[in-house]
mmCIF file of C-alpha atoms and ligand atoms in Angstrom:
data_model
loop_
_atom_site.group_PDB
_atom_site.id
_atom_site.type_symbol
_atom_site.label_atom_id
_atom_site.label_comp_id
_atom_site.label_asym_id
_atom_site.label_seq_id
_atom_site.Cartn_x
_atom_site.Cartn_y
_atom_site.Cartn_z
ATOM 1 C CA UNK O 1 11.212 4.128 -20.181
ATOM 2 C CA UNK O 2 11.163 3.562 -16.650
ATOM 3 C CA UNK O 3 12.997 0.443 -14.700
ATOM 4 C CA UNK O 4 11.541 -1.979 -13.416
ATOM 5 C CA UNK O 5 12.125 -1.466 -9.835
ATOM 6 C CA UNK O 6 12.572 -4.938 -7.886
ATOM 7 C CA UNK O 7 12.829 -6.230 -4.557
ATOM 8 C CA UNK O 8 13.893 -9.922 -3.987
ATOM 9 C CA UNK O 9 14.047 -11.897 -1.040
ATOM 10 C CA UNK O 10 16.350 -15.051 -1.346
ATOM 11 C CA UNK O 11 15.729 -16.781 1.433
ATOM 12 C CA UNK O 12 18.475 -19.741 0.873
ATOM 13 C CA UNK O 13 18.028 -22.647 2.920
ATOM 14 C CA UNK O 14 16.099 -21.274 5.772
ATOM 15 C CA UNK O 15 13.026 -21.855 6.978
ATOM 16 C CA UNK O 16 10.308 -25.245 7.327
ATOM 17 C CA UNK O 17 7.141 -25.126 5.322
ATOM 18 C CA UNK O 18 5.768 -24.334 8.455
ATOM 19 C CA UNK O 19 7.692 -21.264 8.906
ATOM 20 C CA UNK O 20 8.001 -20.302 5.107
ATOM 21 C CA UNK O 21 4.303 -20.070 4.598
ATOM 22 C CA UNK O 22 3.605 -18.062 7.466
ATOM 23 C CA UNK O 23 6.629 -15.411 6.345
ATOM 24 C CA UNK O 24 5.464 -15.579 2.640
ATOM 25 C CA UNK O 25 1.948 -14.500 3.981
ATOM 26 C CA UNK O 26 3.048 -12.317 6.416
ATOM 27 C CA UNK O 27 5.032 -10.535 3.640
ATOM 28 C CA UNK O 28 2.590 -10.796 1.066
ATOM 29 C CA UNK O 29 -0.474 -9.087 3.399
ATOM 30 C CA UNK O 30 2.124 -6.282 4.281
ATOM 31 C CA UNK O 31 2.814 -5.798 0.751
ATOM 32 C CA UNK O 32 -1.075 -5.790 -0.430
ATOM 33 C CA UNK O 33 -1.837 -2.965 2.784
ATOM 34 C CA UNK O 34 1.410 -1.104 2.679
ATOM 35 C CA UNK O 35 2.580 -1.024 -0.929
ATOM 36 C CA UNK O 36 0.323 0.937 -3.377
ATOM 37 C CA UNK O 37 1.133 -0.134 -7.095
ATOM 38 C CA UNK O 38 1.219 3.586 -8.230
ATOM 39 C CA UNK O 39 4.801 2.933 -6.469
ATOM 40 C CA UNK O 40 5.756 0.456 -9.196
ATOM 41 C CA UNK O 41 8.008 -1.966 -6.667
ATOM 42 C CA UNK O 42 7.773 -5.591 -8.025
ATOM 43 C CA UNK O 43 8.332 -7.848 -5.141
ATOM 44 C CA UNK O 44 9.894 -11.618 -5.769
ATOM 45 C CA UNK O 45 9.790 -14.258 -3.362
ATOM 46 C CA UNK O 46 12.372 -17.082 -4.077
ATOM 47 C CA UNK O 47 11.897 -19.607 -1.054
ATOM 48 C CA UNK O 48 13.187 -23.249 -1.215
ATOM 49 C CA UNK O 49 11.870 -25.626 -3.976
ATOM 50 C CA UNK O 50 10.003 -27.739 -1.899
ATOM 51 C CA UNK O 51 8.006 -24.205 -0.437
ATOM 52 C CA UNK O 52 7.269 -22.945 -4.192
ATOM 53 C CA UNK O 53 4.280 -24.912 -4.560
ATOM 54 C CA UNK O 54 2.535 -23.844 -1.502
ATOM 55 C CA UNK O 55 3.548 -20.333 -1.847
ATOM 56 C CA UNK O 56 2.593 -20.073 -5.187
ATOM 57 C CA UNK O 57 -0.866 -20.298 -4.202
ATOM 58 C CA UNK O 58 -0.562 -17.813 -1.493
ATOM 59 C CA UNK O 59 0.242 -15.344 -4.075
ATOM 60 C CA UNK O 60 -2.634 -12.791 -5.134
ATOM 61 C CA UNK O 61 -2.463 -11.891 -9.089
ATOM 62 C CA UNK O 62 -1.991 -8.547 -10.173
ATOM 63 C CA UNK O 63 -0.504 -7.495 -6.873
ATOM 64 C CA UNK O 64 3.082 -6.837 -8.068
ATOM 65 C CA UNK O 65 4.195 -9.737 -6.102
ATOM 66 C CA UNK O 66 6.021 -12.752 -8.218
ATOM 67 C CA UNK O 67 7.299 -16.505 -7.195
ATOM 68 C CA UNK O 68 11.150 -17.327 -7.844
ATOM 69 C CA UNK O 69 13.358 -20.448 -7.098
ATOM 70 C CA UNK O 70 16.977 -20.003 -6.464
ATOM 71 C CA UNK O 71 17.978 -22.255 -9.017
ATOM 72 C CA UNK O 72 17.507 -24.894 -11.436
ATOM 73 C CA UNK O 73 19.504 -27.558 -13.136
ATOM 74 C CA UNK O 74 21.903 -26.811 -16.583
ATOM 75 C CA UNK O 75 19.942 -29.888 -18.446
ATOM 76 C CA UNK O 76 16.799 -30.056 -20.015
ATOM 77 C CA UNK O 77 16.075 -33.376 -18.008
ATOM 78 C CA UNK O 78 17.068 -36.575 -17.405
ATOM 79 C CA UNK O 79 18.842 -38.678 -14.604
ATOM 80 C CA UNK O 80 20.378 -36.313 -12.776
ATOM 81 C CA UNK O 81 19.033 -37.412 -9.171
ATOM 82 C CA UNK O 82 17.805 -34.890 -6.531
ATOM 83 C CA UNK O 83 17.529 -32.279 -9.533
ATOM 84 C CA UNK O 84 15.236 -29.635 -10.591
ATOM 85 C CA UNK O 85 14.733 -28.306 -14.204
ATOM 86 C CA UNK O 86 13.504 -25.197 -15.772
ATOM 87 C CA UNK O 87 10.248 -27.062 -16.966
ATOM 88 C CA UNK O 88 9.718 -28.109 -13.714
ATOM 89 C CA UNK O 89 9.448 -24.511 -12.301
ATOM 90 C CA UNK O 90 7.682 -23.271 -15.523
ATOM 91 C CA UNK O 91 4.971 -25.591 -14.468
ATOM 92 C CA UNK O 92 4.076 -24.262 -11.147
ATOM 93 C CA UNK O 93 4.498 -21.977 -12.601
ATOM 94 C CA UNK O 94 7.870 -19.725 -11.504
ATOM 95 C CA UNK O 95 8.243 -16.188 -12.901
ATOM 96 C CA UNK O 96 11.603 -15.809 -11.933
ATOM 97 C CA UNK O 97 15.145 -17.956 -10.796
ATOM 98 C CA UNK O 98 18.298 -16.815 -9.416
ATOM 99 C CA UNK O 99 21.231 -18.307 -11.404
ATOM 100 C CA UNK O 100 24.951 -18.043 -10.697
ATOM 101 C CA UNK O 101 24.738 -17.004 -6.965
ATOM 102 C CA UNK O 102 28.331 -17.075 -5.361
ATOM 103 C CA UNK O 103 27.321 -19.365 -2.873
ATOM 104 C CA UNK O 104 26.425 -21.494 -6.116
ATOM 105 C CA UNK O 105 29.832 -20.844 -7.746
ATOM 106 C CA UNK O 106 31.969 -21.332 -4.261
ATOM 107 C CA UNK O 107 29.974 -24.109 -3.196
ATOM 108 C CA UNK O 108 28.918 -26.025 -6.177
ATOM 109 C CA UNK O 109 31.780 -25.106 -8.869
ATOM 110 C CA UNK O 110 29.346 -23.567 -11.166
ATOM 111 C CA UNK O 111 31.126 -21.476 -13.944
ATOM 112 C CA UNK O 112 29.983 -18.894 -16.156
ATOM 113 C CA UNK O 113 29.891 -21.022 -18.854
ATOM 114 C CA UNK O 114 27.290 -23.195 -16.742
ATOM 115 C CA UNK O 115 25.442 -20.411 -15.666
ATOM 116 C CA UNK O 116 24.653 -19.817 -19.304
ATOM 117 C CA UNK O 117 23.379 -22.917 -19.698
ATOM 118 C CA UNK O 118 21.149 -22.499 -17.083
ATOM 119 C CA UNK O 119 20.132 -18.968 -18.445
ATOM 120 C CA UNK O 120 19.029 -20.649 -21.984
ATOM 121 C CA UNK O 121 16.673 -23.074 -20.774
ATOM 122 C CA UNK O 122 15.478 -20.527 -18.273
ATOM 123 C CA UNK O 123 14.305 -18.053 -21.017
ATOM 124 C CA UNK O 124 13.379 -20.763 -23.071
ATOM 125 C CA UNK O 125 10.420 -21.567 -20.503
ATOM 126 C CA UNK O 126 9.719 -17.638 -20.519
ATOM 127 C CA UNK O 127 11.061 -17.655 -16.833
ATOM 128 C CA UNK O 128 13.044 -14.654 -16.153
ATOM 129 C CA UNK O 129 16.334 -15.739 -14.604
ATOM 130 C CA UNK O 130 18.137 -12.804 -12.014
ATOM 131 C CA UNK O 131 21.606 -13.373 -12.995
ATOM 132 C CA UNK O 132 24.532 -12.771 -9.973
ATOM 133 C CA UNK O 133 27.605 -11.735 -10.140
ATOM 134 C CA UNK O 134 30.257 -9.897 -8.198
ATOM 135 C CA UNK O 135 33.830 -10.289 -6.701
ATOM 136 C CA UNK O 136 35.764 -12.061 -3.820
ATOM 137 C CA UNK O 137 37.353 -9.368 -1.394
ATOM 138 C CA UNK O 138 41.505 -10.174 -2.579
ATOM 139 C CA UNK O 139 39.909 -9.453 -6.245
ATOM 140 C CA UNK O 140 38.421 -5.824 -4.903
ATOM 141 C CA UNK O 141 41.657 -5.063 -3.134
ATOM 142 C CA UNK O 142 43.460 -5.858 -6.361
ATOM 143 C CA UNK O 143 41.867 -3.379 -8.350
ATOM 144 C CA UNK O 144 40.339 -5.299 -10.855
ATOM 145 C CA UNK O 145 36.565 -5.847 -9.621
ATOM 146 C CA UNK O 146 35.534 -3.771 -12.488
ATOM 147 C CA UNK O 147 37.031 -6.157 -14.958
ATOM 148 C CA UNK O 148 36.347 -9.481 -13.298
ATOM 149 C CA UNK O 149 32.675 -8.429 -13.018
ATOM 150 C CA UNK O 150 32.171 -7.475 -16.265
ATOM 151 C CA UNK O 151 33.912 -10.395 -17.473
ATOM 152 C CA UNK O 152 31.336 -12.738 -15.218
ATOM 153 C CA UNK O 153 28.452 -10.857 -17.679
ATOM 154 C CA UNK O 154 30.468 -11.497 -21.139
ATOM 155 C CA UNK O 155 30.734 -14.928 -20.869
ATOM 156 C CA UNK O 156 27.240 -15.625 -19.138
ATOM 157 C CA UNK O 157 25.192 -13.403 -21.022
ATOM 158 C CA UNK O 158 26.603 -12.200 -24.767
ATOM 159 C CA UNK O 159 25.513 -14.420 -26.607
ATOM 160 C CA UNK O 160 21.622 -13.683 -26.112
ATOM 161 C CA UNK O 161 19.809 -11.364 -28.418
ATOM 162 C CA UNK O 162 18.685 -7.866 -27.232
ATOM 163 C CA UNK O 163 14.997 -9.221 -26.634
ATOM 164 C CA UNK O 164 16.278 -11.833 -24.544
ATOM 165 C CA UNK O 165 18.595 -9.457 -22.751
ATOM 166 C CA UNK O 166 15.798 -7.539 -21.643
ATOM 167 C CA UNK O 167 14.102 -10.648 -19.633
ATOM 168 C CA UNK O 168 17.478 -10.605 -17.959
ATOM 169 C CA UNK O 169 17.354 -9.196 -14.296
ATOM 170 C CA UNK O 170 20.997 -8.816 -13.127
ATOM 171 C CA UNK O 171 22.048 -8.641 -9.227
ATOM 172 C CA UNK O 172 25.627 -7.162 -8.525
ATOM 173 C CA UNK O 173 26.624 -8.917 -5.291
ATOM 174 C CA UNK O 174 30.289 -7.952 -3.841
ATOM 175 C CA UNK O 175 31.114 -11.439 -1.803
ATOM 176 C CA UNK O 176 32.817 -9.662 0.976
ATOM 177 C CA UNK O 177 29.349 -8.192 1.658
ATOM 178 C CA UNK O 178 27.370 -11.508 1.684
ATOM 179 C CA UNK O 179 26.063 -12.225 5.077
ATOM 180 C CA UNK O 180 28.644 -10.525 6.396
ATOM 181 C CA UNK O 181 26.999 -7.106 7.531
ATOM 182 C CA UNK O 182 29.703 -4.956 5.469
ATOM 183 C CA UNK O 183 27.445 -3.466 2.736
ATOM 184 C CA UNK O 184 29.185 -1.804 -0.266
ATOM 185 C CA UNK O 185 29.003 1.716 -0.142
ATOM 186 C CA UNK O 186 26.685 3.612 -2.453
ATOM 187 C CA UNK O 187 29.216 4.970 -4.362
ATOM 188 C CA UNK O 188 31.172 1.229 -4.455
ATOM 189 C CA UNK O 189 27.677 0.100 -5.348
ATOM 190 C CA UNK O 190 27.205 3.099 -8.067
ATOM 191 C CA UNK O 191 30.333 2.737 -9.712
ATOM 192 C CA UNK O 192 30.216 -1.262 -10.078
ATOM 193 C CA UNK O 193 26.339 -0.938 -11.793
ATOM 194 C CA UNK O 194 27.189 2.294 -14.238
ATOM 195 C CA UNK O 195 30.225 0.508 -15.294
ATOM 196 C CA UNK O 196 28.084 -2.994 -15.531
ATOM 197 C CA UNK O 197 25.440 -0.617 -17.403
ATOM 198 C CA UNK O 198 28.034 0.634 -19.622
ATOM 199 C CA UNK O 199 29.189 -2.597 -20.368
ATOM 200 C CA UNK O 200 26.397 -3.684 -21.788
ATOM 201 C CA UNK O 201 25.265 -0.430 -23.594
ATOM 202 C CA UNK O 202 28.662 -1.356 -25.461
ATOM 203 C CA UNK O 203 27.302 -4.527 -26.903
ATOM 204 C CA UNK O 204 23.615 -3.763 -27.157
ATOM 205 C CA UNK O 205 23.559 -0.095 -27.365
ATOM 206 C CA UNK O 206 22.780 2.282 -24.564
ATOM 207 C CA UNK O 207 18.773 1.872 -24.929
ATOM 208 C CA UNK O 208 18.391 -1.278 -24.381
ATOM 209 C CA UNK O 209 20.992 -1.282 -21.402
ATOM 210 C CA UNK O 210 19.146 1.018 -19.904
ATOM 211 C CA UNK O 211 16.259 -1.401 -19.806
ATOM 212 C CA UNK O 212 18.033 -3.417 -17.818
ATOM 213 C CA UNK O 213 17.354 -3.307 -13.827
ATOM 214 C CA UNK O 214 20.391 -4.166 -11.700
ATOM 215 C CA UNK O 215 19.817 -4.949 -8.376
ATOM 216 C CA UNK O 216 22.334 -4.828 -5.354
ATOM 217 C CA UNK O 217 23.258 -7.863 -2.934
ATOM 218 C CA UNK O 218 24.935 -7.946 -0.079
ATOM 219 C CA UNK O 219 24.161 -7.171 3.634
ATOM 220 C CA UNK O 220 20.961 -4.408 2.313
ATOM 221 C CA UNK O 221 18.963 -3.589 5.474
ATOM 222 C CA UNK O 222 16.196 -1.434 6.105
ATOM 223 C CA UNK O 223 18.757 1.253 7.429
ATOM 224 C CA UNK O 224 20.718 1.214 4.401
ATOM 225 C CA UNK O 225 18.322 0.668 1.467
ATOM 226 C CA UNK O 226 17.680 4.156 1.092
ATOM 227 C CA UNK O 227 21.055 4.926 0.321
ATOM 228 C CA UNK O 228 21.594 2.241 -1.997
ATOM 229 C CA UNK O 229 18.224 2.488 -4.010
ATOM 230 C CA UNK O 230 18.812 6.527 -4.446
ATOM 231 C CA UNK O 231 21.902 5.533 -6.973
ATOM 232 C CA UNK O 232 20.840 6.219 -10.396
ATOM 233 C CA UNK O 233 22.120 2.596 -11.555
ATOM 234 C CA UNK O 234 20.286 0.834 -8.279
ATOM 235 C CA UNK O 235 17.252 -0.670 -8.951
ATOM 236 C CA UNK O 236 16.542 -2.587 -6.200
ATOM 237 C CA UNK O 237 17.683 -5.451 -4.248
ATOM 238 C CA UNK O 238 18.285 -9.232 -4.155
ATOM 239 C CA UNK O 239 18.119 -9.854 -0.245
ATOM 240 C CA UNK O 240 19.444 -13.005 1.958
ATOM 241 C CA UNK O 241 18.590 -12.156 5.574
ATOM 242 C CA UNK O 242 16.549 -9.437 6.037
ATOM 243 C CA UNK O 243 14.446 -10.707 3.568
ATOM 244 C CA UNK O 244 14.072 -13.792 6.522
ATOM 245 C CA UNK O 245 12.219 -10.766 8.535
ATOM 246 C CA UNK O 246 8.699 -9.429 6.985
ATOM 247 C CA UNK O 247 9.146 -6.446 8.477
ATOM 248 C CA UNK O 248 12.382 -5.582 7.209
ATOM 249 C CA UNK O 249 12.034 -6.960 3.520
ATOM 250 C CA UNK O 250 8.636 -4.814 3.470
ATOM 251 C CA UNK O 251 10.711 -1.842 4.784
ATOM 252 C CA UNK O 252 13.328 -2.302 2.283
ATOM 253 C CA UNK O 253 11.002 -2.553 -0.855
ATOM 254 C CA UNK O 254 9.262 0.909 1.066
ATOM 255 C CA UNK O 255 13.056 2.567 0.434
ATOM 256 C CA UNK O 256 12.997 4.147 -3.036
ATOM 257 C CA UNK O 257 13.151 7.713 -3.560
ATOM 258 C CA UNK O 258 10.590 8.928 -6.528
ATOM 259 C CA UNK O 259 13.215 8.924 -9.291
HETATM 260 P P1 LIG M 1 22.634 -11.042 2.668
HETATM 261 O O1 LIG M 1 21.583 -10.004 2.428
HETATM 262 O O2 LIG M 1 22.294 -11.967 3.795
HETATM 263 O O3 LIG M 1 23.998 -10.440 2.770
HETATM 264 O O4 LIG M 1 22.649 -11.974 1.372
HETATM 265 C C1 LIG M 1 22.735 -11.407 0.124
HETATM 266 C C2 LIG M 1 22.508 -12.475 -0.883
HETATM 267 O O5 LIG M 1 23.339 -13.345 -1.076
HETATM 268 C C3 LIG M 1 21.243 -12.462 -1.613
HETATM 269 O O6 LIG M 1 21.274 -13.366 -2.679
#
């Protein structure tokens, strides 16, 4: 069976409603004239919560073109003030979230333990989460990204079943290459998602790992997509700021060889 190819813009916290409706229907117009679904590229749009709403109902069904947040709380509800759960988003409703992103984990002190949390409730509502992970840069020079990667899955994601597994979307993002215009090389990129791949085929058998789509994070441009989406283990992208530019996010999503 074929993966699910994906493009994802994560737009972080850019842009006022103003500006994030007119690139969600910039992007979503480009996509409807420029992307024929025989190509099979799902596109995901994870704005700001307070821009889901609105976007949501800029959104044409059947288009290949989903809504995603870039995160929701680790409870079910309760007082936990400024907070958004996974019902919440359900009820827009949200077909995707991003959970675990570094920026998350530096920023916010969110562990993999958390990150499961989040994960549960998230499949719970039948939203699909896209699950980061990657490594700082002294962790790559050290040799042990492979380890400390597949570590970040173990503890985040073992415990599901296969089914739930296979709602899973995971995005390998090397920190070092976060908004810092140093992209991982295809072959860093390769190695990191056979050997994430592999370490799931070892728990749930290789079938059902290779189900899985992995996407790559991490400085992606339209000049470099290519590159990274002909890797047999790339299967798309989660993208910060060229996802900010229609023209570029719709130029990325146009970069997959037929494989
Ligand atoms: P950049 O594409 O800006 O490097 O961001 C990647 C990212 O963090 C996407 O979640």
């Amino acid at each position: 069976m074929a993966r699910q190819k994906i493009v994802a813009g994560n737009w972080k916290m850019n842009k006022n409603m103003e500006e994030g409706l007119s690139l969600a229907s910039e992007v979503i117009h480009m996509a409807v004239d420029e992307l024929p679904s025989s190509q099979g590229v799902s596109l995901v749009l994870n704005p700001p919560f307070l821009h889901l709403s609105a976007v949501r109902k800029l959104i044409p069904a059947g288009k290949g073109i989903y809504l995603g947040a870039q995160n929701c709380h680790h409870k079910p509800s309760g007082a936990f003030t400024g907070e958004v759960s996974a019902e919440m988003l359900k009820s827009l409703p949200v077909d995707f979230t991003i959970i675990g992103h570094s920026e998350r984990r530096e920023y916010f002190g969110e562990t993999n333990a958390l990150v499961a949390e989040k994960l549960n409730l998230l499949l719970e509502k039948g939203i699909r989460p896209i699950f980061c992970c990657g490594e700082a840069l002294p962790i790559r020079e050290a040799d042990t990204h492979l380890a400390y990667v597949a570590q970040q899955s173990t503890e985040s994601l073992f415990h599901l079943t296969a089914e739930q597994l296979k709602q899973v979307v995971i995005a390998y993002e090397p920190i070092w290459a976060i908004g810092t215009g140093k992209t991982a090389t295809s072959a860093q990129a390769q190695e990191m998602h056979a050997h994430l791949r592999a370490h799931l085929a070892g728990k749930y058998g290789v079938e059902v790992a290779s189900e899985i789509s992995i996407l790559y994070g991490g400085s992606c441009n339209p000049a470099n997509a290519q590159e990274l989406f002909a890797c047999a283990d790339v299967d798309g992208g989660l993208i910060g700021g060229a996802s900010l530019k229609s023209r570029d996010f719709i130029e990325i999503a146009k970069s997959f060889p037929n494989k």
